[in-house]
Short mmCIF file of C-alpha atoms and ligand atoms in Angstrom, two decimals:
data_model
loop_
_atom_site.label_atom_id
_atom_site.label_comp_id
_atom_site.label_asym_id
_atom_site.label_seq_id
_atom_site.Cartn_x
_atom_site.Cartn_y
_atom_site.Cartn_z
CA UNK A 232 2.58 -21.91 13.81
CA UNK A 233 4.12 -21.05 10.63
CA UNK A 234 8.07 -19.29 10.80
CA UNK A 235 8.96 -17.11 8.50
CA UNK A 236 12.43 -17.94 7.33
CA UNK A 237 15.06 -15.60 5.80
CA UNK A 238 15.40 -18.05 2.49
CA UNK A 239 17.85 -15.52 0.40
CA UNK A 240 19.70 -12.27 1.30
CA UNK A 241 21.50 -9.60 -1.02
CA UNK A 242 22.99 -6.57 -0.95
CA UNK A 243 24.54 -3.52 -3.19
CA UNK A 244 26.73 -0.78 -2.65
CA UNK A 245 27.76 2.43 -5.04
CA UNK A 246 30.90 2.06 -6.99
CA UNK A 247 32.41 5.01 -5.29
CA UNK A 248 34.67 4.82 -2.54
CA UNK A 249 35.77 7.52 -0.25
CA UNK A 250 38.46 6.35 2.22
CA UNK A 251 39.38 8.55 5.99
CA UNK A 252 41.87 9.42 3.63
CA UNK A 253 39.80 11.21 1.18
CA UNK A 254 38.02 13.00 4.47
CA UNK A 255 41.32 14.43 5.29
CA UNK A 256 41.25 16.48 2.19
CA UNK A 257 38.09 18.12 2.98
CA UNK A 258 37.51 18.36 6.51
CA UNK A 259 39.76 18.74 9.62
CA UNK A 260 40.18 15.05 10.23
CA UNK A 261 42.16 12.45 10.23
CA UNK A 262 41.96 8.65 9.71
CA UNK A 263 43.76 7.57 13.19
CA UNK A 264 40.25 9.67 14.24
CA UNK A 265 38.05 8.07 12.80
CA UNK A 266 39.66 4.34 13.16
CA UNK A 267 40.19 4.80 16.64
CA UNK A 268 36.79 6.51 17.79
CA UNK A 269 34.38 4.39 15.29
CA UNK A 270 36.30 1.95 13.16
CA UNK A 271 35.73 3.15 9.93
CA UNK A 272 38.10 3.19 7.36
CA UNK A 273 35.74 3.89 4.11
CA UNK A 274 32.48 4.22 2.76
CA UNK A 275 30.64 4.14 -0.40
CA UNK A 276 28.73 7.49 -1.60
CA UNK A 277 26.76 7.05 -4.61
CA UNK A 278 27.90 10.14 -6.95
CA UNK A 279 25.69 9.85 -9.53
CA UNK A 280 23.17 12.65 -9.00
CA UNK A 281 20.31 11.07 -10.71
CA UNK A 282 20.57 8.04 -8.75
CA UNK A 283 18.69 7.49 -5.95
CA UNK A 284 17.93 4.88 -2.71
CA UNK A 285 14.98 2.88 -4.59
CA UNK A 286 18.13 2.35 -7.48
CA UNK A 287 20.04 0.89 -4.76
CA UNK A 288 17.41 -1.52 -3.66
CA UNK A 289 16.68 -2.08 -7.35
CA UNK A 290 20.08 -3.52 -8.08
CA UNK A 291 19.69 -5.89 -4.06
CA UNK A 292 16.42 -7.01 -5.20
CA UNK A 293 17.55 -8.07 -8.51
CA UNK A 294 19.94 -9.84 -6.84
CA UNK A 295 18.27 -11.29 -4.79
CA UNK A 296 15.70 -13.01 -6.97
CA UNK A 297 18.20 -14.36 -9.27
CA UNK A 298 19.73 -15.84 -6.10
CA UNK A 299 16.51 -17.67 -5.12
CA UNK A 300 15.49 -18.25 -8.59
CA UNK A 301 12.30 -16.04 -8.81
CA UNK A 302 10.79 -12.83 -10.79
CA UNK A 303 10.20 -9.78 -9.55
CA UNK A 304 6.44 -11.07 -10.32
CA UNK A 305 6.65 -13.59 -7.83
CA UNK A 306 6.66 -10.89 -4.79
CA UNK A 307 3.18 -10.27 -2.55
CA UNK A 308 4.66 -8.03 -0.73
CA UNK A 309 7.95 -5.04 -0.10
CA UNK A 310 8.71 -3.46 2.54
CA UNK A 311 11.29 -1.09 3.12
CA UNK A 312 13.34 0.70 6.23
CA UNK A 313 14.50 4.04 5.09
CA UNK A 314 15.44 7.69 6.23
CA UNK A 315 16.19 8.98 2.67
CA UNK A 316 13.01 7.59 0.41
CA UNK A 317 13.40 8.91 -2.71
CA UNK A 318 10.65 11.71 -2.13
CA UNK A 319 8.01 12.14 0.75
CA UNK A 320 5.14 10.28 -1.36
CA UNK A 321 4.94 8.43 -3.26
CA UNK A 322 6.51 5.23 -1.11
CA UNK A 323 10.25 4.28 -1.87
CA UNK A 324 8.65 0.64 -1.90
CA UNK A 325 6.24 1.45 -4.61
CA UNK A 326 8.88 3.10 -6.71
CA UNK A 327 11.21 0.28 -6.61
CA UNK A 328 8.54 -2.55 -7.53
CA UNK A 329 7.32 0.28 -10.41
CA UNK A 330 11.14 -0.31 -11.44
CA UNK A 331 11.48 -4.11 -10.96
CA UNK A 332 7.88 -5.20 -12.75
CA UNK A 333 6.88 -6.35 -9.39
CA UNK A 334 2.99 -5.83 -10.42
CA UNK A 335 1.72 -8.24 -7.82
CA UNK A 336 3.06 -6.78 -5.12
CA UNK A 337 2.39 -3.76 -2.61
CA UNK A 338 4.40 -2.49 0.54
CA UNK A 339 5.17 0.41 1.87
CA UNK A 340 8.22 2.39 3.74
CA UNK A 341 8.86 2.39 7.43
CA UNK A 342 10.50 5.33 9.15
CA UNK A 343 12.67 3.73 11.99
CA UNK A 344 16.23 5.19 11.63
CA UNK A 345 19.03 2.69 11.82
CA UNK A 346 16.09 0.38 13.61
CA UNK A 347 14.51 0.37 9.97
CA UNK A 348 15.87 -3.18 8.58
CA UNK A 349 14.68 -5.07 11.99
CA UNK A 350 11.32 -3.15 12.73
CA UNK A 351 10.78 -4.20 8.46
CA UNK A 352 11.55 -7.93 9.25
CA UNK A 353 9.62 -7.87 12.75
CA UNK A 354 6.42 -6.82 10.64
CA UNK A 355 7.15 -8.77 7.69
CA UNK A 356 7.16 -12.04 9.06
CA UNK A 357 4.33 -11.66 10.77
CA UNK A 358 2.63 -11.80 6.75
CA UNK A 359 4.14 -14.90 6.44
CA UNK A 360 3.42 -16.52 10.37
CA UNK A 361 -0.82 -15.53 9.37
CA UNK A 362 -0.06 -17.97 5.95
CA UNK A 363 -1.35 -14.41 4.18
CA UNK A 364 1.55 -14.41 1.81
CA UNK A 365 4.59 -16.62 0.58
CA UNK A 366 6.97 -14.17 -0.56
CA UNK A 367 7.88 -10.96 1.69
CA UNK A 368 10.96 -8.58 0.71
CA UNK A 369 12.50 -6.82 3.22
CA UNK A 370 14.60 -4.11 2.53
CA UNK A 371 17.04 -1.92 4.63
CA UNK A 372 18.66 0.75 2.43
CA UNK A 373 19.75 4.62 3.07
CA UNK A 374 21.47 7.07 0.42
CA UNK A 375 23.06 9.03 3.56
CA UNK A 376 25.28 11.15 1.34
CA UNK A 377 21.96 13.17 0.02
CA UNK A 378 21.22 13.94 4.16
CA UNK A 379 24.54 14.67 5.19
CA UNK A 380 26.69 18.08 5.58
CA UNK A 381 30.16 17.33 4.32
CA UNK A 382 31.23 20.42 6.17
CA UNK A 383 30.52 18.79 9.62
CA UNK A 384 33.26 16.40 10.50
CA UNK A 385 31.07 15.11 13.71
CA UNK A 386 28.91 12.97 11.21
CA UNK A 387 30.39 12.83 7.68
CA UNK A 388 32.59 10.51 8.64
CA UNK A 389 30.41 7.93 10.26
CA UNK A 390 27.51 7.70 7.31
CA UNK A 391 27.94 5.74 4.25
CA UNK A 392 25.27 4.64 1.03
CA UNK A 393 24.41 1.02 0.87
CA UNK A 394 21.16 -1.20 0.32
CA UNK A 395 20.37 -4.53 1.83
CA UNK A 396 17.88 -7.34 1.21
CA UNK A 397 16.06 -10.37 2.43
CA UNK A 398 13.60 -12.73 1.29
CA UNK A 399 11.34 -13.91 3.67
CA UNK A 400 8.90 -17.40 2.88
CA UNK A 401 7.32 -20.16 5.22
CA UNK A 402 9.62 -21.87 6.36
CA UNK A 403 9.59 -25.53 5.70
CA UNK A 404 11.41 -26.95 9.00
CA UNK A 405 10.50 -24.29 11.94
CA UNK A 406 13.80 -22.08 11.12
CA UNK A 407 13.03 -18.70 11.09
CA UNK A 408 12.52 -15.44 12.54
CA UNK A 409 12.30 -17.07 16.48
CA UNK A 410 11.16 -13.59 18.87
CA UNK A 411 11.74 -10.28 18.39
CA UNK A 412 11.82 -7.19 21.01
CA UNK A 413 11.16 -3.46 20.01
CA UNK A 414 11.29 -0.71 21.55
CA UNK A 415 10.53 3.04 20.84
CA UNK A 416 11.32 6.38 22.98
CA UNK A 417 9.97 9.47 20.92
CA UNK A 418 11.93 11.81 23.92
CA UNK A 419 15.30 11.10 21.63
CA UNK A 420 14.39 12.98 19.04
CA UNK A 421 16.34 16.23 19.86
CA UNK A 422 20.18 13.93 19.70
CA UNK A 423 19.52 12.41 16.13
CA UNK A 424 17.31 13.96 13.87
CA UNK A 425 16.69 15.90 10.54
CA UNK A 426 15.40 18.99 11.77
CA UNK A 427 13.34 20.17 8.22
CA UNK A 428 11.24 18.71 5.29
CA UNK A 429 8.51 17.70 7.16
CA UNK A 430 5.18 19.22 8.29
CA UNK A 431 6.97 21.08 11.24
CA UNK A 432 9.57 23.33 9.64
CA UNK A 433 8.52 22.65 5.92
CA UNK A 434 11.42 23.50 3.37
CA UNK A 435 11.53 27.14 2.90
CA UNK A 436 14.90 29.33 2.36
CA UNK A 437 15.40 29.69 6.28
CA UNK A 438 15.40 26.17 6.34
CA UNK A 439 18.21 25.80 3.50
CA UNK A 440 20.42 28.66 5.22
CA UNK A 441 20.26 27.14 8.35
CA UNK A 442 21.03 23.52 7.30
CA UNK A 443 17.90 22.33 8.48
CA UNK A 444 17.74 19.64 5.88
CA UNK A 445 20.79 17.80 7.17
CA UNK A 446 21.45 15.12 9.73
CA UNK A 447 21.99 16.91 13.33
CA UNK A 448 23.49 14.00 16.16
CA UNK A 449 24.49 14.78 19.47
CA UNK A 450 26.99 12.26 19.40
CA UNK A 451 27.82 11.22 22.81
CA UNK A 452 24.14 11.04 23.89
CA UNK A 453 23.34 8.76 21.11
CA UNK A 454 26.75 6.63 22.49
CA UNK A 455 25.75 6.45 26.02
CA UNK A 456 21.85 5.20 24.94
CA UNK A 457 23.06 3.01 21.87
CA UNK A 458 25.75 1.37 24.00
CA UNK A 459 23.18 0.54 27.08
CA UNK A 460 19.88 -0.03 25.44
CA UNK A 461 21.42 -2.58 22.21
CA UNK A 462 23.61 -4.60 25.26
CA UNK A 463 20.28 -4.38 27.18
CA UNK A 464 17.45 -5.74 24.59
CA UNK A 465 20.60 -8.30 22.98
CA UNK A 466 20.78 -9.43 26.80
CA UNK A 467 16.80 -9.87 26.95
CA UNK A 468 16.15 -11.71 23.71
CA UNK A 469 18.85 -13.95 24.89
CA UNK A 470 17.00 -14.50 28.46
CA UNK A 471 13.89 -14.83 27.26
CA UNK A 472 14.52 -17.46 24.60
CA UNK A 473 16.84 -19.57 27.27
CA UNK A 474 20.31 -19.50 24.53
CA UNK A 475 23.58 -19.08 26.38
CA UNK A 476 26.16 -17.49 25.06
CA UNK A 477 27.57 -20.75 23.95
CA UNK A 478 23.96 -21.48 22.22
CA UNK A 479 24.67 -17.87 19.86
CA UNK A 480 26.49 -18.59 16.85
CA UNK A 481 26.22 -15.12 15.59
CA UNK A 482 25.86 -11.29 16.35
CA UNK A 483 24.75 -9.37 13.61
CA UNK A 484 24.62 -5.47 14.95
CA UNK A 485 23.79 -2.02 13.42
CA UNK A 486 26.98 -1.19 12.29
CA UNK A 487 27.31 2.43 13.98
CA UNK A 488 30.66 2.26 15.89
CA UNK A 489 32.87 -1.22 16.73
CA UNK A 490 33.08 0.61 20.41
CA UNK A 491 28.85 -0.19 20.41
CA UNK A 492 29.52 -3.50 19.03
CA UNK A 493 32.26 -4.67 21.42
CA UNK A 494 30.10 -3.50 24.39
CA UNK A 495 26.89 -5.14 23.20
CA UNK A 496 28.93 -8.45 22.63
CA UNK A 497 30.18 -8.28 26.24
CA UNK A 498 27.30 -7.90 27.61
CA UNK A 499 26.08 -10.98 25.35
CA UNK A 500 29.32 -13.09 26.46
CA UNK A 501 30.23 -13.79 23.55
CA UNK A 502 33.79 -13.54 21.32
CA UNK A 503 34.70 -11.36 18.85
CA UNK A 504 35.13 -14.48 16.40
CA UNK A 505 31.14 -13.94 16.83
CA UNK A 506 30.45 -10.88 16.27
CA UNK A 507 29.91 -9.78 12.03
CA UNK A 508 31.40 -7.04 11.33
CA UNK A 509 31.94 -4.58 8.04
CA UNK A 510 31.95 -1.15 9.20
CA UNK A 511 35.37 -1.14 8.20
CA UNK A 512 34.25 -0.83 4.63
CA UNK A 513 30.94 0.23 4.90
CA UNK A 514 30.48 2.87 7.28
CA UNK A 515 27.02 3.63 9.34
CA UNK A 516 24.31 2.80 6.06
CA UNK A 517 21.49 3.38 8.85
CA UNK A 518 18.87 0.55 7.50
CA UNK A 519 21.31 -1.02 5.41
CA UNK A 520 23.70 -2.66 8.05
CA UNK A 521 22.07 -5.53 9.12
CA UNK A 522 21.28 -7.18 6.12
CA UNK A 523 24.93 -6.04 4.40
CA UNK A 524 25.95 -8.06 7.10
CA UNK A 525 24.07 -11.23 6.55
CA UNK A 526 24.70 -10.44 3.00
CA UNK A 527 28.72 -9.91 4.01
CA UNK A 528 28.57 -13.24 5.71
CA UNK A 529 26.36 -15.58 4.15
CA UNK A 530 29.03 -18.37 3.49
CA UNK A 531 29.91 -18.66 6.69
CA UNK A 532 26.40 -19.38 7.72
CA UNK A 533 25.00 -22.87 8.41
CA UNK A 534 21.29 -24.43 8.90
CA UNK A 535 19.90 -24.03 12.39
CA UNK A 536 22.85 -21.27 13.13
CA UNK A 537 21.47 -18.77 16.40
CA UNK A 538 21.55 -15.03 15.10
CA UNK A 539 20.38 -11.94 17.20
CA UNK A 540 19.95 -9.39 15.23
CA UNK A 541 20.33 -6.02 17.10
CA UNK A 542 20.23 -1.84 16.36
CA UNK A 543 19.89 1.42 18.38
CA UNK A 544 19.05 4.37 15.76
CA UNK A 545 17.19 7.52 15.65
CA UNK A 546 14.36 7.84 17.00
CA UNK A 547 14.91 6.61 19.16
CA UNK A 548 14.06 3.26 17.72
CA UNK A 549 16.17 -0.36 19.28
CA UNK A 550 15.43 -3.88 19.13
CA UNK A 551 16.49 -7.13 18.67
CA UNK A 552 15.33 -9.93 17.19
CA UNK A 553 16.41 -13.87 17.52
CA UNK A 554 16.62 -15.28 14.13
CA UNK A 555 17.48 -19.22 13.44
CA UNK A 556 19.21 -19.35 10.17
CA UNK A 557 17.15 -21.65 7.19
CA UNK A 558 19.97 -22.53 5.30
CA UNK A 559 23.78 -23.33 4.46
CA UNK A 560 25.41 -20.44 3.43
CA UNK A 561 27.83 -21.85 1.16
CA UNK A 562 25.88 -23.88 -1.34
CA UNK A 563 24.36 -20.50 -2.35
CA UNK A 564 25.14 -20.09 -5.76
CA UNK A 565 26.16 -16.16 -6.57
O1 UT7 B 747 23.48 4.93 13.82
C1 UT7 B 747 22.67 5.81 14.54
C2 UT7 B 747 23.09 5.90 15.92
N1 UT7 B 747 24.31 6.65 16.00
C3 UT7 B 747 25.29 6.24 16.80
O2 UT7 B 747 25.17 5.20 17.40
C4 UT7 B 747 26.48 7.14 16.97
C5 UT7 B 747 26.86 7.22 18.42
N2 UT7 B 747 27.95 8.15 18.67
C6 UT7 B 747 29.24 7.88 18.30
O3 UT7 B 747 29.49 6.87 17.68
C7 UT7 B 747 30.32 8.82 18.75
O4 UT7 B 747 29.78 9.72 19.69
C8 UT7 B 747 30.98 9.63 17.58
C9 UT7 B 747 31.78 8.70 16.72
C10 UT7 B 747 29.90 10.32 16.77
C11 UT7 B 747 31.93 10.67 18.16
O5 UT7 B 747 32.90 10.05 19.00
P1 UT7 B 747 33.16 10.58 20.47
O6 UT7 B 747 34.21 9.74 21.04
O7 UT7 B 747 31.83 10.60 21.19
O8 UT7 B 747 33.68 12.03 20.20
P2 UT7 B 747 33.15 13.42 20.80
O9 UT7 B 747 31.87 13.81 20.12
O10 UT7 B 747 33.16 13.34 22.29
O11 UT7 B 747 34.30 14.39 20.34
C12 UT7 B 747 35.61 14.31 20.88
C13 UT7 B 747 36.48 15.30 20.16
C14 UT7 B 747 35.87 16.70 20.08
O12 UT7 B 747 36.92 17.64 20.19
P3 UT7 B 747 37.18 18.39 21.59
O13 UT7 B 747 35.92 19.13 21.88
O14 UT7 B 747 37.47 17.31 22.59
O15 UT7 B 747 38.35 19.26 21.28
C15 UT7 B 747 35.33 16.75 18.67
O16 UT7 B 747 35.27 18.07 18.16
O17 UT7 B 747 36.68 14.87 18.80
C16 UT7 B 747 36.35 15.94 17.92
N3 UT7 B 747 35.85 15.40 16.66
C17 UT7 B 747 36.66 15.05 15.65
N4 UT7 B 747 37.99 15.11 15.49
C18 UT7 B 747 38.49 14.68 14.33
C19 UT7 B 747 34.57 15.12 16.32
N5 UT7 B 747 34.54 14.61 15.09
C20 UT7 B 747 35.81 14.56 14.65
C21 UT7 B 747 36.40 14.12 13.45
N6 UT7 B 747 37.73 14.19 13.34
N7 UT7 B 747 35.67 13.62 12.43
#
């Protein structure tokens, strides 16, 4: 059977920075908070006003072709994982080829919270496995800032703008996206959602005085099923493919809290010096963690490398997926 392989990744993040710091200045925080309880010390928020998530993934894709030496013309096919498309229709992914002269190509957006990036690559490679197309972009990107209330310190301080990309094509020595497990529980809905804008409470002035149009998470319910269900399915992908701990060379997780992380990499058995991590700088970019990270730590990464790729979101949406990395890392030229 054909693997799809992961032949080029790329990533881009707003120019603005806003540190715990800033937060103090606005909000009754303070950065031993946020450190402590999520390990975030900054974010970027894009501050442009006219700017948008399909500019983000613009500027990744770019990237990313001039990294694997193709046009935007060369693309069958773009998919995106997004929470904050640029309107409700048309598609995020048609706007961005639109912008990038990617005439060839068609896609479409895929509503799966933080989940977004891996349910995208999980039905993007399977193009690629039927020998239907040779070129697949798969894009994780959210503008959180536009979906956030900067008056509520329980999420402000976790969310962050950021856009990440892959290119997916056969692969040419059985490296590749390996197995993948997804899961879906509708029943989460009421502990991380965006309550307005959609065909239930369309947007209407009640729906703007209420703050109806912002992100509403019950945090510690989303803690307690994040921290079980990504240890469980990272566990399972593990199992079923017969890799040890000693057999994983990576963990890249959805960057939501380092407390999720840790636990999820326990439960793996594996070491920290293992686990990819940028929240740090990044913050929670829902879709766009997974591939910042493989973006983040692309150097490091050799040929034949074990990566599990795993992320509990909204939703609720979770998964994992087993990837086997195509290619050294660090003769990528930048
Ligand atoms: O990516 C999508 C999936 N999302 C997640 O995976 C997020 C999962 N949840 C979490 O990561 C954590 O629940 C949070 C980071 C959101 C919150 O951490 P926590 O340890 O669960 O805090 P908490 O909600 O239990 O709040 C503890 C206290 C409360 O004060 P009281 O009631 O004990 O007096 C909060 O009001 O911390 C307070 N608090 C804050 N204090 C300072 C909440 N937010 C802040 C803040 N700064 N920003």
């Amino acid at each position: 059977m054909i693997k799809a392989a992961i032949t080029a990744v790329a990533g881009y993040l707003p120019e603005n920075i806003v540190t715990n710091v800033d937060l103090e200045k606005i909000i009754d925080t303070s950065d031993e908070w946020i450190t402590s309880r999520t390990g975030i010390k900054q974010r970027h928020l894009e501050n442009d006003p006219k700017k948008a998530t399909s500019d983000m993934c613009v500027e990744a894709v770019k990237l990313l072709c001039k990294k694997r030496g193709i046009e935007p013309i060369d693309i069958d096919m773009l998919i995106v994982g997004t929470v904050t498309p640029d309107m409700v229709f048309p598609s995020t992914s048609n706007l961005i080829c639109a912008k990038l002269g990617a005439t060839k190509a068609w896609g479409y957006d895929l509503s799966a919270a933080c989940s977004g990036f891996i349910y995208g690559l999980a039905t993007g490679s399977q193009f690629i496995e039927t020998g239907k197309y040779k070129k697949v972009v798969v894009v994780g990107a959210d503008m959180m800032s536009r979906i956030i209330d900067y008056t509520d310190r329980t999420t402000c301080v976790i969310f962050g703008d950021g856009a990440g990309a892959v290119l997916l094509e056969p692969s040419e020595d059985n490296n590749g996206i390996m197995d993948f497990i997804l899961h879906a529980d509708g029943n989460g809905v009421n502990h991380l959602h965006m309550k307005a804008g959609g065909s239930l409470n369309p947007a209407s002035h009640d729906t703007v005085d209420n703050k109806m149009h912002y992100v509403h998470q019950e945090g510690q319910a989303v803690f307690k099923n994040a921290v079980y269900n990504m240890a469980e399915v990272s566990a399972s992908i593990m199992e079923k493919n017969h890799l040890k701990s000693e057999d994983v060379q990576w963990l890249a997780a959805h960057q939501a809290n380092k407390r999720i992380i840790d636990a999820t990499a326990s439960r793996m058995g594996i070491g920290s010096d293992k686990v990819m991590m940028n929240i740090q700088n990044y913050g929670n970019t829902t879709a766009g963690t997974i591939p910042l990270l493989l973006w983040d730590y692309e150097k490091q990464l050799r040929k034949g490398d074990n990566i599990i790729l795993s992320a509990f979101g909204g939703g609720f949406t979770w998964g994992a997926i087993y990837v086997k990395w195509a290619y050294d890392g660090d003769k990528v030229k930048n």
